[in-house]
Coordinates of C-alpha atoms in Angstrom, one line a residue:
X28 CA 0.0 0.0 0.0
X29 CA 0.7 3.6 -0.5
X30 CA -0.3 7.2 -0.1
X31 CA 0.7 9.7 -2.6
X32 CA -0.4 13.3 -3.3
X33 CA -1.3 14.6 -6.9
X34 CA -1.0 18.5 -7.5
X35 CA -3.0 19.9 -10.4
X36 CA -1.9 23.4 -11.1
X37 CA -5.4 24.9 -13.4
X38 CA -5.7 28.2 -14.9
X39 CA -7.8 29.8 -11.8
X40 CA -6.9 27.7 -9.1
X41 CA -4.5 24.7 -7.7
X42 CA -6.2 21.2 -6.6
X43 CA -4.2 18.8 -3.8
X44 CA -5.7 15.0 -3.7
X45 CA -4.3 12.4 -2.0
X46 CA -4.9 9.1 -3.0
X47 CA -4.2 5.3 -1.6
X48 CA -3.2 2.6 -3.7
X49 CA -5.4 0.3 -2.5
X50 CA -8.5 3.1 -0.8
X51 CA -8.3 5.3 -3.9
X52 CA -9.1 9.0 -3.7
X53 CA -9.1 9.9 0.2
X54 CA -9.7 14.1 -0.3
X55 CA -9.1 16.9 -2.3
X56 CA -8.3 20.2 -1.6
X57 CA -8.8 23.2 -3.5
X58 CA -7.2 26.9 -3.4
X59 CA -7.6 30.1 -5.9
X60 CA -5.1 32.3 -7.1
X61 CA -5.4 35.3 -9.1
X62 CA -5.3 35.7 -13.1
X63 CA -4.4 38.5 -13.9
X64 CA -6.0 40.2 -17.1
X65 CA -6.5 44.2 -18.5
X66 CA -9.6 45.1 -20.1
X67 CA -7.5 47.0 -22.7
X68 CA -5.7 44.6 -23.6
X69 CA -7.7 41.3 -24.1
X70 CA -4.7 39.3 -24.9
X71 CA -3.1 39.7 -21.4
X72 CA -2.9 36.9 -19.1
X73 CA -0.5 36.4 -16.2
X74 CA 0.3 34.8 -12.9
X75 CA 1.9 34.6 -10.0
X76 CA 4.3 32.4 -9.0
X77 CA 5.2 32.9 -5.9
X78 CA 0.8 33.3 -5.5
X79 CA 0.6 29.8 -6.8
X80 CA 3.1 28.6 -4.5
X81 CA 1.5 29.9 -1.2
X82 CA -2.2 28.5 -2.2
X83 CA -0.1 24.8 -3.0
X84 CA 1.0 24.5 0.8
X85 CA -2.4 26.2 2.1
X86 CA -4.4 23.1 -0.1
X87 CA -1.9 20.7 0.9
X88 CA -1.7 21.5 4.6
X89 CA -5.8 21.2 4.2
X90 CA -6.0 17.7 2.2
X91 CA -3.3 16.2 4.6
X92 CA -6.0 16.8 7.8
X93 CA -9.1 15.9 5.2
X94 CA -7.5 12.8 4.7
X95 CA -7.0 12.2 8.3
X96 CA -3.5 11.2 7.3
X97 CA 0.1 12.4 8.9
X98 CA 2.4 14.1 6.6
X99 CA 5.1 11.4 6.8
X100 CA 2.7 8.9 5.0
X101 CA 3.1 10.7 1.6
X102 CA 5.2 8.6 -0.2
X103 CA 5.5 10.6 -3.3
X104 CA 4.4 13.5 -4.9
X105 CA 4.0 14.7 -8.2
X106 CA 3.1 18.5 -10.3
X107 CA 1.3 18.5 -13.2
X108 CA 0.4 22.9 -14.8
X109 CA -1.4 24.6 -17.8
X110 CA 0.8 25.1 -20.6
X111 CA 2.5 26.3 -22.6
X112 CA 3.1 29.4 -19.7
X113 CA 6.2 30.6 -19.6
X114 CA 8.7 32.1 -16.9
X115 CA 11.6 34.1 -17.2
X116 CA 14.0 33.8 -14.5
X117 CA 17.1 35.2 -13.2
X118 CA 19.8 33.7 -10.6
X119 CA 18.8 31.2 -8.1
X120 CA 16.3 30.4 -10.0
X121 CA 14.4 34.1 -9.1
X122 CA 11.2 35.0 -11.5
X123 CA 12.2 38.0 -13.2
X124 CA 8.1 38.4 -14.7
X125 CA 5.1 36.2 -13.9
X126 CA 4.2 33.5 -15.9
X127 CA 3.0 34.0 -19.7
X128 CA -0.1 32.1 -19.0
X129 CA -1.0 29.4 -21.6
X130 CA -3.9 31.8 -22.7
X131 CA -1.8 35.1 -23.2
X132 CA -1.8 36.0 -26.5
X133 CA 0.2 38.6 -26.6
X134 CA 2.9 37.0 -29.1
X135 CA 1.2 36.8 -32.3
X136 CA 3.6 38.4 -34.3
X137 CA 6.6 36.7 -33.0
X138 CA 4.9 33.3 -33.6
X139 CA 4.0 34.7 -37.2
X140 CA 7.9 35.3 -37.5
X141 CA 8.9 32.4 -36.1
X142 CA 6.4 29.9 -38.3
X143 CA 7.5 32.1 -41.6
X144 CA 11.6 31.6 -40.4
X145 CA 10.5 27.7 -40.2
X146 CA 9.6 27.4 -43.6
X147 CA 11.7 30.0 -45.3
X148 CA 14.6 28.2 -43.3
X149 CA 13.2 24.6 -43.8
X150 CA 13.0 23.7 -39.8
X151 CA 12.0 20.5 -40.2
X152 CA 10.6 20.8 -36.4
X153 CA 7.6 22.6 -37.6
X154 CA 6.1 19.8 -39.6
X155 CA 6.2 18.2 -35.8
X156 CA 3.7 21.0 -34.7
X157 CA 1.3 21.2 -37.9
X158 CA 3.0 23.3 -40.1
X159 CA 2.4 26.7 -37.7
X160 CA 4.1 27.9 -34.2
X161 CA 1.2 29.7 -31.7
X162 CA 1.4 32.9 -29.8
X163 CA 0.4 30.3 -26.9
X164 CA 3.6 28.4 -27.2
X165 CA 7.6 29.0 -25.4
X166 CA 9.5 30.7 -28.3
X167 CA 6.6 33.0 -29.1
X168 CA 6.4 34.3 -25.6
X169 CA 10.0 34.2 -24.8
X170 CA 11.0 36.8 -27.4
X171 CA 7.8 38.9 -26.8
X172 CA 9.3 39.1 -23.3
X173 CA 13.3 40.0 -24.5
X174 CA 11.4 42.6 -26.8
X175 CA 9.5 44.2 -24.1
X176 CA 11.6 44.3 -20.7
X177 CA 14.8 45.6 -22.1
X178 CA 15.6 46.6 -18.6
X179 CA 15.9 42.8 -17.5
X180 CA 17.5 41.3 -20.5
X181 CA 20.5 41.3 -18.7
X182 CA 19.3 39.2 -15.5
X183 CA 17.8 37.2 -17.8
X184 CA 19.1 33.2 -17.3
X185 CA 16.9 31.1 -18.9
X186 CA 13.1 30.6 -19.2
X187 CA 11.2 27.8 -18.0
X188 CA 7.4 25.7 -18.1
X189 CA 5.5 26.0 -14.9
X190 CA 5.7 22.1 -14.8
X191 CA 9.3 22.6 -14.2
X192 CA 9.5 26.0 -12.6
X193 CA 7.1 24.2 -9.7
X194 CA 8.8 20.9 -9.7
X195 CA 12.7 22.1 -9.2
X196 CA 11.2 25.0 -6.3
X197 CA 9.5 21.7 -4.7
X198 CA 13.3 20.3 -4.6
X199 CA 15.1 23.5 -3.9
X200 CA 16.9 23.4 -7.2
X201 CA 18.2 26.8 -7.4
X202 CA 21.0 26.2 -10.9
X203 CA 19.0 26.9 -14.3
X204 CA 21.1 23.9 -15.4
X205 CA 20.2 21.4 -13.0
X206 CA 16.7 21.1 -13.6
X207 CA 15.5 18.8 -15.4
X208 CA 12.9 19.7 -18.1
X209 CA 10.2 18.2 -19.1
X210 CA 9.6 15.9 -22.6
X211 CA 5.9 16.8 -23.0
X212 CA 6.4 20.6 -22.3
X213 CA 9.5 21.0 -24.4
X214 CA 8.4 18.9 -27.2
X215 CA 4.9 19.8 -27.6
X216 CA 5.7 24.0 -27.2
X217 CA 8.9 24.2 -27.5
X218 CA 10.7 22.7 -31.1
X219 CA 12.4 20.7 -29.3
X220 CA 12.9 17.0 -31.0
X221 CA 15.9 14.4 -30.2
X222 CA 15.8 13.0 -33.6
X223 CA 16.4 16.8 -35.2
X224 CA 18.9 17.6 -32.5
X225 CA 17.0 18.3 -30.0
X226 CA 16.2 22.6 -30.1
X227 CA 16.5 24.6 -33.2
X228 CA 20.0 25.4 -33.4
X229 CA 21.3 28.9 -32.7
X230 CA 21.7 29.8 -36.3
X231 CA 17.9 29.5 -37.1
X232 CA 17.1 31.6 -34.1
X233 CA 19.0 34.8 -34.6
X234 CA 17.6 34.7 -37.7
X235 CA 14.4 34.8 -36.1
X236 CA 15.7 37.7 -34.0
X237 CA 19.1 38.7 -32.6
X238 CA 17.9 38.5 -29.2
X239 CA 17.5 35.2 -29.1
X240 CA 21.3 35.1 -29.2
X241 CA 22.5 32.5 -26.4
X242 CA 19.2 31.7 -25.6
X243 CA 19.5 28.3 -26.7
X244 CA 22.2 27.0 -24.3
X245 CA 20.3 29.0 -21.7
X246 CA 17.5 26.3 -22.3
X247 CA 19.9 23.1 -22.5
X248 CA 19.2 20.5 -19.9
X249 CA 18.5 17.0 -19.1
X250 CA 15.2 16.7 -21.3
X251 CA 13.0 14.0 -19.7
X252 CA 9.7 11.5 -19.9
X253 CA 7.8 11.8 -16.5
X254 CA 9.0 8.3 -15.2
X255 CA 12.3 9.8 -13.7
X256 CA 12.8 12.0 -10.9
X257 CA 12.8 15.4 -11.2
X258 CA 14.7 15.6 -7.6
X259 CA 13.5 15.1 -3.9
X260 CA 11.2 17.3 -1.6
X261 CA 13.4 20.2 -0.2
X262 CA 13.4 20.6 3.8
X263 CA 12.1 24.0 3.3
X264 CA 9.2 23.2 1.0
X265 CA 8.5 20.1 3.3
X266 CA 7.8 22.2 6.2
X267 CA 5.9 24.5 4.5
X268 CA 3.4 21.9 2.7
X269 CA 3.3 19.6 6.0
X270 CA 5.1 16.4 4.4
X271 CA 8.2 14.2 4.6
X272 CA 11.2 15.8 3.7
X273 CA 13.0 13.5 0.8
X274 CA 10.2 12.5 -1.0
X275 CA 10.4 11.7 -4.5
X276 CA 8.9 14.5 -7.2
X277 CA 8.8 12.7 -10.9
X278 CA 9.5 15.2 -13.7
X279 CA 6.0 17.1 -14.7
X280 CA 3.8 17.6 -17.8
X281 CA 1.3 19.5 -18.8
X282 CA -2.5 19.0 -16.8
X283 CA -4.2 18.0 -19.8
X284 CA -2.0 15.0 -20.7
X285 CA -2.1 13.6 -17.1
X286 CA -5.9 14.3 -17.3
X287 CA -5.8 11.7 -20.3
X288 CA -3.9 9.2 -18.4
X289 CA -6.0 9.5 -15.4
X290 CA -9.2 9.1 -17.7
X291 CA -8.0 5.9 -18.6
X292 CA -6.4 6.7 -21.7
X293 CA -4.8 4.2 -23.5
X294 CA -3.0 3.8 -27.4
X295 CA -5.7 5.0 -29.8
X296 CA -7.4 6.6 -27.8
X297 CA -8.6 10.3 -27.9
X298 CA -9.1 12.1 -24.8
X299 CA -10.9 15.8 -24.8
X300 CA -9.7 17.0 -21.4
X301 CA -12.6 19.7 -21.3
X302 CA -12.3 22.7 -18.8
X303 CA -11.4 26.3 -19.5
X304 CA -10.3 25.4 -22.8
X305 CA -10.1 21.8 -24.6
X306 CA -6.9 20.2 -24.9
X307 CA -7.5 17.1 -27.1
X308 CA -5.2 14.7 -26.4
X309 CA -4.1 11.2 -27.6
X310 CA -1.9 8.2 -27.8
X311 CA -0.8 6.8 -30.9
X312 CA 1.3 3.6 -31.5
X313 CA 3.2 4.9 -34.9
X314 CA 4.1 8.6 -36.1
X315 CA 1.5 10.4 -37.7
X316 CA 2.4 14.1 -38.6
X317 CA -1.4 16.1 -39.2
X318 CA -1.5 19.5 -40.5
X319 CA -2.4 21.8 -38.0
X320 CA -2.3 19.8 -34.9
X321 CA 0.1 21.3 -32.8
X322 CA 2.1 18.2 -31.6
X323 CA 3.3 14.7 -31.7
X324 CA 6.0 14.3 -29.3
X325 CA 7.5 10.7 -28.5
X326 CA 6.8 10.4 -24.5
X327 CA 4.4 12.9 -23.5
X328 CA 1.5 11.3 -22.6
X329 CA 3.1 8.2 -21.7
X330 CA 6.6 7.7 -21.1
X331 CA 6.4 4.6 -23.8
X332 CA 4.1 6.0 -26.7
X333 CA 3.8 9.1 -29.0
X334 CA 1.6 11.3 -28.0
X335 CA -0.6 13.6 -29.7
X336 CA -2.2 16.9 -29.1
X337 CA -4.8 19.4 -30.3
X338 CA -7.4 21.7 -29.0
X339 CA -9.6 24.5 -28.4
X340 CA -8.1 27.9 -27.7
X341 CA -11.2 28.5 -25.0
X342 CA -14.7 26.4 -23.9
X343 CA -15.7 26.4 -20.0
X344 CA -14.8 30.5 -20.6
X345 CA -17.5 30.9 -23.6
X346 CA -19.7 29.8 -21.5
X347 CA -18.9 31.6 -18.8
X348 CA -18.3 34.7 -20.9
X349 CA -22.2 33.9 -22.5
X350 CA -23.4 33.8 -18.5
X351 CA -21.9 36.8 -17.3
X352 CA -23.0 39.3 -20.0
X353 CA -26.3 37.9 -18.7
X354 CA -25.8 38.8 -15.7
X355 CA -25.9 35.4 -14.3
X356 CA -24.0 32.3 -14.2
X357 CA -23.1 29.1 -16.0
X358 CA -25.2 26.3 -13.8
X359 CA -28.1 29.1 -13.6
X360 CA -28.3 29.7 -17.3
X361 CA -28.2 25.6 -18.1
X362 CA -31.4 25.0 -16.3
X363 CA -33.8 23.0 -19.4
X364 CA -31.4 22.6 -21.8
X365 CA -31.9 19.0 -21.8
X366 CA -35.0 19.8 -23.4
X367 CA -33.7 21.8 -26.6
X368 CA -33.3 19.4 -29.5
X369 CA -30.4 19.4 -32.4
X370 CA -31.0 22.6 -33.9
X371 CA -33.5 24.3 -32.3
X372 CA -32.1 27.7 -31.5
X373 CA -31.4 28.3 -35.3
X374 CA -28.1 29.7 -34.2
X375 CA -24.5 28.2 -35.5
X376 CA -21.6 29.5 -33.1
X377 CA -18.4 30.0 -34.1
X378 CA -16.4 29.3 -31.0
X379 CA -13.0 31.4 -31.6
X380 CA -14.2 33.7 -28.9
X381 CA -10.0 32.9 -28.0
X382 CA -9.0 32.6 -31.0
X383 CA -8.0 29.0 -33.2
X384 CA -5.9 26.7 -31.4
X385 CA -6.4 23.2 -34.0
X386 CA -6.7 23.7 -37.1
X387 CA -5.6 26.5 -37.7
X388 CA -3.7 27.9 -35.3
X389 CA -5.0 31.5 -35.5
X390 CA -5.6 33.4 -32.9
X391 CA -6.5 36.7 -34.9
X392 CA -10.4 35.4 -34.4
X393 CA -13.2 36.3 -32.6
X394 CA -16.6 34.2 -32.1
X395 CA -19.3 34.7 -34.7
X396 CA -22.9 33.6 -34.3
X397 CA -25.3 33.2 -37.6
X398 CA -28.8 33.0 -37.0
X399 CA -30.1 35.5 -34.7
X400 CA -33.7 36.5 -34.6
X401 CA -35.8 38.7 -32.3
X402 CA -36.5 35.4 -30.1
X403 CA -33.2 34.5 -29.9
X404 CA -32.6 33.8 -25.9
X405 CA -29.0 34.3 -23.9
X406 CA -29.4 30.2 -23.7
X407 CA -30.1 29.4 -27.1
X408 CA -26.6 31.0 -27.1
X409 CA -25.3 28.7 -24.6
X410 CA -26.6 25.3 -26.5
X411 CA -25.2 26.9 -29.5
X412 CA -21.8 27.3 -28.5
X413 CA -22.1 23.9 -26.7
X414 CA -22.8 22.6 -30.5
X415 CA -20.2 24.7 -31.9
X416 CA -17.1 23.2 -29.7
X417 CA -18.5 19.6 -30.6
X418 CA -18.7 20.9 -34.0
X419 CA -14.7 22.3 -34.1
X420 CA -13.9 19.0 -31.8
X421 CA -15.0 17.1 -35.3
X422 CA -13.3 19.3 -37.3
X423 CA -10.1 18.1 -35.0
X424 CA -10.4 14.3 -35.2
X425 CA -11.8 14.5 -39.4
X426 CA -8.4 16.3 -39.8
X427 CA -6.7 13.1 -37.6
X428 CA -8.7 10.5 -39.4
X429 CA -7.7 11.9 -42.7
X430 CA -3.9 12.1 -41.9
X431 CA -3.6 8.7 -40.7
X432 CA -4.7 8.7 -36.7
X433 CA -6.9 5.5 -36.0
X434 CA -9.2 6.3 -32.9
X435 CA -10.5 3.4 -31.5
X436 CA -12.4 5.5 -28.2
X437 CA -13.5 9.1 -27.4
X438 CA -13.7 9.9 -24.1
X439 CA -14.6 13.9 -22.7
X440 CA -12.6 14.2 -19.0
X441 CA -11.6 17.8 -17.8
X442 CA -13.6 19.8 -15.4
X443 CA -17.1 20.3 -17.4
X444 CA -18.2 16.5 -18.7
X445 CA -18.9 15.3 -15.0
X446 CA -21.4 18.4 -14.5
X447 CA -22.8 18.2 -18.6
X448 CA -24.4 15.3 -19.6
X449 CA -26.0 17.8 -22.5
X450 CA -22.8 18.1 -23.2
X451 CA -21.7 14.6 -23.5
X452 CA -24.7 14.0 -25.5
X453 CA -24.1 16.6 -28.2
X454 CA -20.5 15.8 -28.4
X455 CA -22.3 11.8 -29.0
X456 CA -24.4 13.3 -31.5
X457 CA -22.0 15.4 -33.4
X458 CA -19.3 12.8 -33.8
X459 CA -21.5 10.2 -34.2
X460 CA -19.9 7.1 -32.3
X461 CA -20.1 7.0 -28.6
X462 CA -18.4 8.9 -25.7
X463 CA -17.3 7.7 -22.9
X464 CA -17.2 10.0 -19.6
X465 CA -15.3 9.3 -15.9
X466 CA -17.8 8.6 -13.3
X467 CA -15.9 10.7 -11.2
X468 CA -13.7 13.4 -11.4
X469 CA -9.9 12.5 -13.1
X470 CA -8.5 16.3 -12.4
X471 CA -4.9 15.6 -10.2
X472 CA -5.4 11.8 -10.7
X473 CA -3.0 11.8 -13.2
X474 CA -0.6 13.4 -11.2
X475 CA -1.3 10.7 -8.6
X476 CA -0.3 7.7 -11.0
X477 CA 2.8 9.2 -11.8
X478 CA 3.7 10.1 -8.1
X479 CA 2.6 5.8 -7.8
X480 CA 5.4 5.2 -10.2
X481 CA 8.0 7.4 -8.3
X482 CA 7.3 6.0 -5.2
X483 CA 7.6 2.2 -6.7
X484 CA 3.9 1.2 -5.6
X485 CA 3.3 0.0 -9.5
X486 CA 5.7 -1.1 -12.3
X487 CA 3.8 0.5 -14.9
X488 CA 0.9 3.1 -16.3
X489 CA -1.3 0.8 -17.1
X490 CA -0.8 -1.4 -13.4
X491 CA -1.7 1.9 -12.0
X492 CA -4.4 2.9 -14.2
X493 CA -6.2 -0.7 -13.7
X494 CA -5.9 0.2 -10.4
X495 CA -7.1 3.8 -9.9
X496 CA -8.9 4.8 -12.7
X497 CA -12.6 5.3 -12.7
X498 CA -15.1 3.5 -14.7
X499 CA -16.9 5.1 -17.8
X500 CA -20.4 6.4 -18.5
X501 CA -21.4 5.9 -22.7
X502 CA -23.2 8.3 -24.3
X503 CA -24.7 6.8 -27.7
X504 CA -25.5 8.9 -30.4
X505 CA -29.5 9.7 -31.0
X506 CA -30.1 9.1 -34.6
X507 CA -32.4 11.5 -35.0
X508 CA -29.8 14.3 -33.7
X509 CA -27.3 12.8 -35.8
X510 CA -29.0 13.3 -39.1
X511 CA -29.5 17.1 -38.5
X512 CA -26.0 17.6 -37.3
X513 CA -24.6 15.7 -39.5
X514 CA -26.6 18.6 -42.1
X515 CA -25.2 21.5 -39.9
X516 CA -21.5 20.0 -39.5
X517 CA -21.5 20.7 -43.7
X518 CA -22.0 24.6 -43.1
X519 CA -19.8 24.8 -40.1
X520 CA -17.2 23.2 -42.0
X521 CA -17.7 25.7 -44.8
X522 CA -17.8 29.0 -42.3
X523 CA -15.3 27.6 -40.5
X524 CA -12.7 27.4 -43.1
X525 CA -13.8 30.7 -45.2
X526 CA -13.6 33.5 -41.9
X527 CA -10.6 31.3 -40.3
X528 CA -8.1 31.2 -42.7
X529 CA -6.6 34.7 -43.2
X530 CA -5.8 33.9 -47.3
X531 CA -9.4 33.5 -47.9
X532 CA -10.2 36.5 -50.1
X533 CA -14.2 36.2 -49.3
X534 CA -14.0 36.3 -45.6
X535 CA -10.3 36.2 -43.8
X536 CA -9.8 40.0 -43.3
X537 CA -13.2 40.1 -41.3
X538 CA -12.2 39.5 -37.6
X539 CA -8.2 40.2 -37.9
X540 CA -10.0 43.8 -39.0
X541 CA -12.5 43.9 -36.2
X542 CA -9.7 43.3 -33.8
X543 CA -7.6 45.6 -35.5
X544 CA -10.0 48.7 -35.4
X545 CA -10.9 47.3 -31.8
X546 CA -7.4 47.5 -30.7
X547 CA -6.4 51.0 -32.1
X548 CA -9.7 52.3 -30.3
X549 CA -8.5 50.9 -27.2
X550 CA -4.8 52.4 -27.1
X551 CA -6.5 55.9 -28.3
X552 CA -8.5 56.5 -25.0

């Protein structure tokens, strides 16, 4: 037997559970922290790290007495963070910004530079990430940074993912050097590839930009899969989270692959971790490069496999977005939906409210709903937009299927599916095979079977995942709602591609124009 803790670092908050080998989940605890965003500039996101750090030993002091454990019983613990968000630090290991949070935008022109440099250049690492780098990805917010805080350039010692930033504190790793960096973070965001040398080499990025001169051996390290050790619980973190000092702390990844593996993912399947945003994420047994899906990194997911990822640049937040300018809220404003039927608003809802994230990595968009008449209800809205995310969730997996990518299960985890069965259905519905749903939360579990490994309590993923994992609610499609999606999916697909690609002629300029004109408004008040 053994008692680990899994640490789930989300975009608004961090969750602590502990969890028993042989007992399963024994609590959870849960602590905010503030994002931090400016109405004038709608691409701003940061946080805190030092504010994420002091709500991890609040929630872990709390789950330890929930649990009505001792601290010494942890065996293990293990990190998993949003990403790609970004840190620049100094000496020690000292933040010299916050963090570039995954949903910061702020770096679309750098990532427009650095996609053109990859194919003027011929990086063959871009074909790895769909053919186009994001503003919500390492280089793109790295640079932004040198080309904004002149002042700090010359502190400046290398940049890090939260995963790793929050692991090598935990271990009180203070040399840039010696921590170890995670796989799945620097493979998926960051270029980086073993079989192409690993990071671009210096050459291609000071043709990016001159700034990035040195930068590369600034990020060189021991690049690692999340079945080695990271390092050990630091005396000084120990005390302050109420545990065992010496503990091991596996290397991190990203929350919404260790969402996937705690959903029970396994190879060929497709996992839509569904919160804030949508991270789609997979396993595959062979290489499959697809167009506009933004990674396929040996070892991410699991330490054995290639994993695959995709996504939705923002979900859980349309609707929350839809609820507030209602003045009311997300649980409030779902109250009947069960009863509308495939359709029955009239709307179609483009959901780029945050911009593309899969498949086309744009993030120069902004929602769009057709249809509107002088009936049309705030929640009409809502089942609309829940339509439209199944709809650009199809668009993700048709682009898959057609590259190559066999998907033998979908299953929807993250934060929403557990609370949305007319979610669940839709999604059913809309991709027309079944989806399979957690009967319990997965959030942190992840975390927990990697912790399992560190700690020795099972050999392998799967061991632990027979183990821990939940069982899973189906949701079949409805044949009837599958015929008229399957008539509103044609139209989607034809919007979707004539407003989202900026080379369209009919369309393209419309919402990079809007945001534009929008943004020169803003900076003249």
């Amino acid at each position: 037997m053994a008692i680990v803790a899994g640490i789930d670092f989300g975009t608004l908050s961090v969750r602590v559970s502990i969890v028993d080998s042989e007992r399963g989940l024994l609590a959870t605890a849960l602590r905010e922290y503030p994002l931090h965003r400016k109405r004038e500039d709608p691409e701003y996101a940061t946080q805190s790290h030092d504010d994420q750090m002091r709500a991890l030993a609040s929630a872990t002091r709390e789950v330890v007495e929930k649990a009505h454990i001792t601290g010494d019983q942890v065996q293990a613990l293990a990190v998993d963070t949003t990403g790609s968000s970004v840190i620049p630090v100094g000496k020690n290991l000292e933040p010299l910004d916050e963090y570039y949070l995954w949903c910061d935008h702020r770096a679309k022109a750098e990532a427009a530079e650095i996609t053109e440099a990859a194919h003027r250049e011929g990086l063959r690492a871009i074909e790895w990430c769909g053919g186009v780098y994001s503003s919500e990805w390492g280089f793109s917010k790295l640079l932004h940074w040198l080309r904004h805080n002149p002042s700090k350039r010359a502190g400046f010692v290398s940049a890090f993912e939260h995963c790793d930033m929050a692991a090598a504190t935990l271990c009180g790793i203070t040399d840039p050097r010696k921590v170890k960096r995670s796989v799945c973070a620097m493979g998926h965001k960051w270029l980086w590839n073993p079989d192409l040398g690993g990071l671009p080499s210096e050459e291609f990025l000071v043709k990016v930009d001159p700034l990035f001169a040195g930068v590369r051996e600034k990020l060189e390290g021991e690049y690692v899969t999340s079945d080695q050790i990271a390092g050990k619980l630091s005396a000084f973190w120990a005390e302050k989270l109420g545990l065992q000092a010496g503990i091991p702390i596996p290397v991190g990844a990203f929350d919404a692959h260790w969402d996937a593996i705690g959903a029970g993912c396994r190879t060929e399947d497709m996992v839509n971790v569904v919160g804030t945003s949508t991270c789609i994420i997979g396993i595959t047994p062979s290489v499959n490069l697809v167009p506009g899906v933004c990674g396929v990194v040996q070892g991410s997911v699991h330490p054995r496999r290639t994993g695959i990822e995709a996504g939705l640049s923002a979900v859980g937040d349309i609707f929350n977005a839809i609820a507030s300018r209602a003045g009311t809220d997300v649980a409030t404003l779902s109250l009947g939906l069960e009863k509308y039927q495939a359709g029955q608003s009239g709307l179609l809802r483009m959901t780029w409210d945050n911009g593309d994230r899969t498949v086309l990595v744009n993030a120069n968009l902004g929602g769009i709903t057709f249809g509107w008449n002088l009936q049309s209800t705030v929640q009409d809205e809502l089942f609309a937009a829940i339509e439209g995310t199944a709809f650009h969730t199809r668009i993700i997996l048709d682009r898959m299927a057609e590259h190559g990518v066999n998907i033998k299960r979908v299953i929807n985890a993250g934060g929403i599916p557990q609370k949305n069965n007319v979610l669940n259905q839709i999604y059913a519905n809309v991709l027309g095979r079944p989806v399979l749903v957690p009967s319990r939360s997965v959030v942190s579990l992840g975390s927990a079977i990697f912790a399992f490994l560190a700690a020795g309590a099972f050999k392998t993923v799967e061991e632990a995942q027979d183990k821990i994992c939940p069982e899973h609610a189906v949701f079949t499609p409805e044949t009837a709602a599958e015929r008229v999606y399957h008539t509103l999916y044609a139209l989607y697909q034809r919007l979707y591609f004539a407003f989202g690609q900026p080379h369209d002629a009919r369309f393209g300029d419309v919402l990079p124009t809007l945001i534009q004109v929008a943004r020169r408004a803003n900076l003249s008040l």
